[in-house]
XYZ file of C-alpha atoms in Angstrom:
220
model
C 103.503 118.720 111.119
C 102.467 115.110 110.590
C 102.141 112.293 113.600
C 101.069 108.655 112.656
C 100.764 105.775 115.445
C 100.038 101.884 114.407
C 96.421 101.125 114.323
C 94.551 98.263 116.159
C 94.015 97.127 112.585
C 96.129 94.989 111.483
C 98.752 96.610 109.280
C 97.194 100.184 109.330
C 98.439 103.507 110.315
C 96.520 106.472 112.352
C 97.807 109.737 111.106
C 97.236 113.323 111.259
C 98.741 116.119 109.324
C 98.429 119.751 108.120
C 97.687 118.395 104.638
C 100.357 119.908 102.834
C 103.076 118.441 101.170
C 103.955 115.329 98.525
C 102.115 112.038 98.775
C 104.313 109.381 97.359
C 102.849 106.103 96.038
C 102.721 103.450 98.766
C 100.361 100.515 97.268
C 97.824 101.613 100.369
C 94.663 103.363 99.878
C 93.213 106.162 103.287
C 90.413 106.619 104.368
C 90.151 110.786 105.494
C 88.616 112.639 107.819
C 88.823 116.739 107.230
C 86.426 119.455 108.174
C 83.149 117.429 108.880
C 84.029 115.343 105.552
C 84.582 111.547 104.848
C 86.817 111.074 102.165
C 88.831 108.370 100.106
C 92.170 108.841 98.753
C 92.478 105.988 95.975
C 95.659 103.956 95.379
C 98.831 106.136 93.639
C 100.544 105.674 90.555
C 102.568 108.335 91.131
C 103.201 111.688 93.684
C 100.160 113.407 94.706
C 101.128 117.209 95.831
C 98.851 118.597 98.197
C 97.482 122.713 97.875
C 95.369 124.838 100.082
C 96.036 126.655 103.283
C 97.127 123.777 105.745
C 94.730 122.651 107.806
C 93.999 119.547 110.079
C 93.772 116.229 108.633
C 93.512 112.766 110.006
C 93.189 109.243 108.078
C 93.758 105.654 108.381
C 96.274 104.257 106.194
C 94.784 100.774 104.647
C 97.480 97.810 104.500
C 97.956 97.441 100.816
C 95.183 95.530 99.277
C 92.668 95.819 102.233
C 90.744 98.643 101.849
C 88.396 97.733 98.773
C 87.415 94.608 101.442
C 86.127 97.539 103.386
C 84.600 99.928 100.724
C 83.115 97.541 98.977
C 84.745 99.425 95.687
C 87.427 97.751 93.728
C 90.681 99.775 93.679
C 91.156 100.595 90.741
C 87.769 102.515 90.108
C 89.498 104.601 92.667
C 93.034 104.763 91.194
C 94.859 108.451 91.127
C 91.612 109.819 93.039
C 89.799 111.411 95.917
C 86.698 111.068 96.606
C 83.896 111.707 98.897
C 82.620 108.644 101.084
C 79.507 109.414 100.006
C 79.837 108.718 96.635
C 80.192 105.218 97.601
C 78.295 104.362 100.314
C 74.481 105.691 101.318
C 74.536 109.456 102.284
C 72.598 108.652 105.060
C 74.704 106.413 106.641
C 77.594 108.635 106.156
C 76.095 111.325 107.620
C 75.751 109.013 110.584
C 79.234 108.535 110.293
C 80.197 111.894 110.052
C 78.034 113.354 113.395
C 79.974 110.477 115.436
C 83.127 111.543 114.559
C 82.163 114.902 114.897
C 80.772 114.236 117.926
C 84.027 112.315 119.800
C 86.985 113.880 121.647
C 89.540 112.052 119.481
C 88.434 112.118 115.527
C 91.432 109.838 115.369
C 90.305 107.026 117.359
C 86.759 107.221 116.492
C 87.525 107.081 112.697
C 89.624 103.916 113.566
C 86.762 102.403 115.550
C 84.591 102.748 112.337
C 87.112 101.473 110.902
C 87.510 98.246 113.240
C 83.511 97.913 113.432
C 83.485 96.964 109.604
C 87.123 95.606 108.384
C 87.232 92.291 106.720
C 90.292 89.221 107.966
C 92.952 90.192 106.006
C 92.919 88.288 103.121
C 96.030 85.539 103.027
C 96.893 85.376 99.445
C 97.109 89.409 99.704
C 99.768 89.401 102.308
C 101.933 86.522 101.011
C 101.938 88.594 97.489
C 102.750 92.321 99.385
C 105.420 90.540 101.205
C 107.116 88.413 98.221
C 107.227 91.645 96.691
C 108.356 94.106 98.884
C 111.049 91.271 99.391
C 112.291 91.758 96.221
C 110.719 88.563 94.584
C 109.990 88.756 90.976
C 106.663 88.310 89.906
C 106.490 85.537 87.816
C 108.059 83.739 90.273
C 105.764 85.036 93.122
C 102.459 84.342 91.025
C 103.668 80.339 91.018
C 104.619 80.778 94.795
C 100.950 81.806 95.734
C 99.208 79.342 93.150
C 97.798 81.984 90.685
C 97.919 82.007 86.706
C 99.720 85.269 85.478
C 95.866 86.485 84.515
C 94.681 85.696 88.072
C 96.952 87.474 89.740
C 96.523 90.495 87.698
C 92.850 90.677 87.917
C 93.382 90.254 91.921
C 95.938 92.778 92.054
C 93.367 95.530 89.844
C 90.946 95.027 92.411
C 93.320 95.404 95.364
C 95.666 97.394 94.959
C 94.086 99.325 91.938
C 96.860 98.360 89.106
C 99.145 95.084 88.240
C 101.277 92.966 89.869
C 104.404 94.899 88.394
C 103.299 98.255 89.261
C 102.723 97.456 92.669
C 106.495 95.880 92.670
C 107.903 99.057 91.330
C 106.428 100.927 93.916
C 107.546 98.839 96.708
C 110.472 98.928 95.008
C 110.572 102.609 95.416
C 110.224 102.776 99.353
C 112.802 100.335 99.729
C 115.006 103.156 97.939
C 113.935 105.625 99.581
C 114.179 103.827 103.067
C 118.067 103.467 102.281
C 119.170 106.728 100.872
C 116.833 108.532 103.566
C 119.750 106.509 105.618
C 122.710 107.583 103.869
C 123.256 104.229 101.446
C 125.031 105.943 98.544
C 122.687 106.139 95.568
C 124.337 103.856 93.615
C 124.683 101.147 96.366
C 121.150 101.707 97.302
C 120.383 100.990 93.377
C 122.553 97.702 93.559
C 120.763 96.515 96.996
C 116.944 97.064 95.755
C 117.487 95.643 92.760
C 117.854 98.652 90.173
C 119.923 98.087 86.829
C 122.002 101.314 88.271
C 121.993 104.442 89.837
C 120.113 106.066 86.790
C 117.758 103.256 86.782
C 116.903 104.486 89.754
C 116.893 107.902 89.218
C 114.430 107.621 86.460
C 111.688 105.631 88.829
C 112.068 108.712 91.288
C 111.430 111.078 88.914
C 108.515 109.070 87.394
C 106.996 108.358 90.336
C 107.778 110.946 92.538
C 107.951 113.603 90.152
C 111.288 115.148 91.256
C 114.987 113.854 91.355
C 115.928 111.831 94.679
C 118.582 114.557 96.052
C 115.814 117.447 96.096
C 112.832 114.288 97.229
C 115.165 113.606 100.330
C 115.657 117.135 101.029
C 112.425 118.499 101.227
């Protein structure tokens, strides 16, 4: 079972879940709240399959890009990880953390008012890039939209979203696939529209990313 609701944060998501199942890249980083623990699930590069006996989860899903403004961490120390809270931040205060939540009705709205007590603005330059890109925008031409060198932008996009430019586009990329064949698009229209060389182009960024072929990924 798995619920999410928009946040009051800008651009995030509240979720809960049982914990099981396949995490597919996103470009977003979550912060987690399981069993009395704080956790940090870093930015994905590719499927992240979930074990254990399901239990009860709940995070906030980060807009891509925002949550190293919160963590104080770049992303990509992060990248293809999860990690305690407290290995970033003073165990005391996390322990503080930890009671409140503990202590509330709803773990889910008290996470997401620590959330809201410390979030940065949303940084400008970040949203112009997430949307020229999940717009299908290549990123050359993107980088000379926003006014950043190729080098800039990468070195922005490490800290942010924990790898380049181009990954980030690929993954993006990915949803948009995803989004259409979950809808019934034919495969190989659904390569054509999100901008695939064909269908096995395609089929070779599921697999990669998602580590499985797209018929079995949209039926399970």
């Amino acid at each position: 079972m798995y619920t999410e609701r928009p946040s009051r944060l800008a651009g995030a998501v509240i979720w809960t879940g049982d914990g099981s199942g396949r995490v597919l890249p996103d470009g977003c980083m979550d912060l987690l709240w399981h069993e009395g623990r704080l956790l940090v699930a870093g930015p994905d590069t590719r499927a992240y399959v979930t074990g254990g006996a399901p239990s009860t989860w709940v995070g906030l899903r980060f807009s891509p890009g925002s949550a190293p403004a919160f963590l104080g961490v770049p992303a990509h120390e992060l990248r293809d990880l999860r990690v305690e809270l407290a290995d970033l931040w003073p165990a005391a205060e996390v322990r503080r953390l930890r009671s409140r939540i503990a202590g509330a009705p709803d773990p889910a709205t008290a996470l997401e008012t620590v959330v809201l007590e410390r979030a940065a603005p949303p940084d400008p330059v970040l949203r112009a890039l997430v949307a020229a890109l999940d717009a299908g925008r290549p990123v050359a031409v993107t980088a000379d939209e926003i006014g950043l060198g190729a080098r800039q932008l990468h070195r922005k996009s490490l800290v942010a979203f924990g790898y380049g430019p181009k990954t980030l586009a690929r993954i993006l990329r990915l949803r948009r696939a995803l989004a259409l064949a979950g809808a019934g698009v034919p495969f190989a229209q659904t390569a054509a529209r999100c901008g695939f060389a064909d269908q096995a182009h395609l089929a070779r960024d599921v697999r990669e990313l998602a580590g499985v072929p797209l018929g079995r990924l949209l039926a399970g």
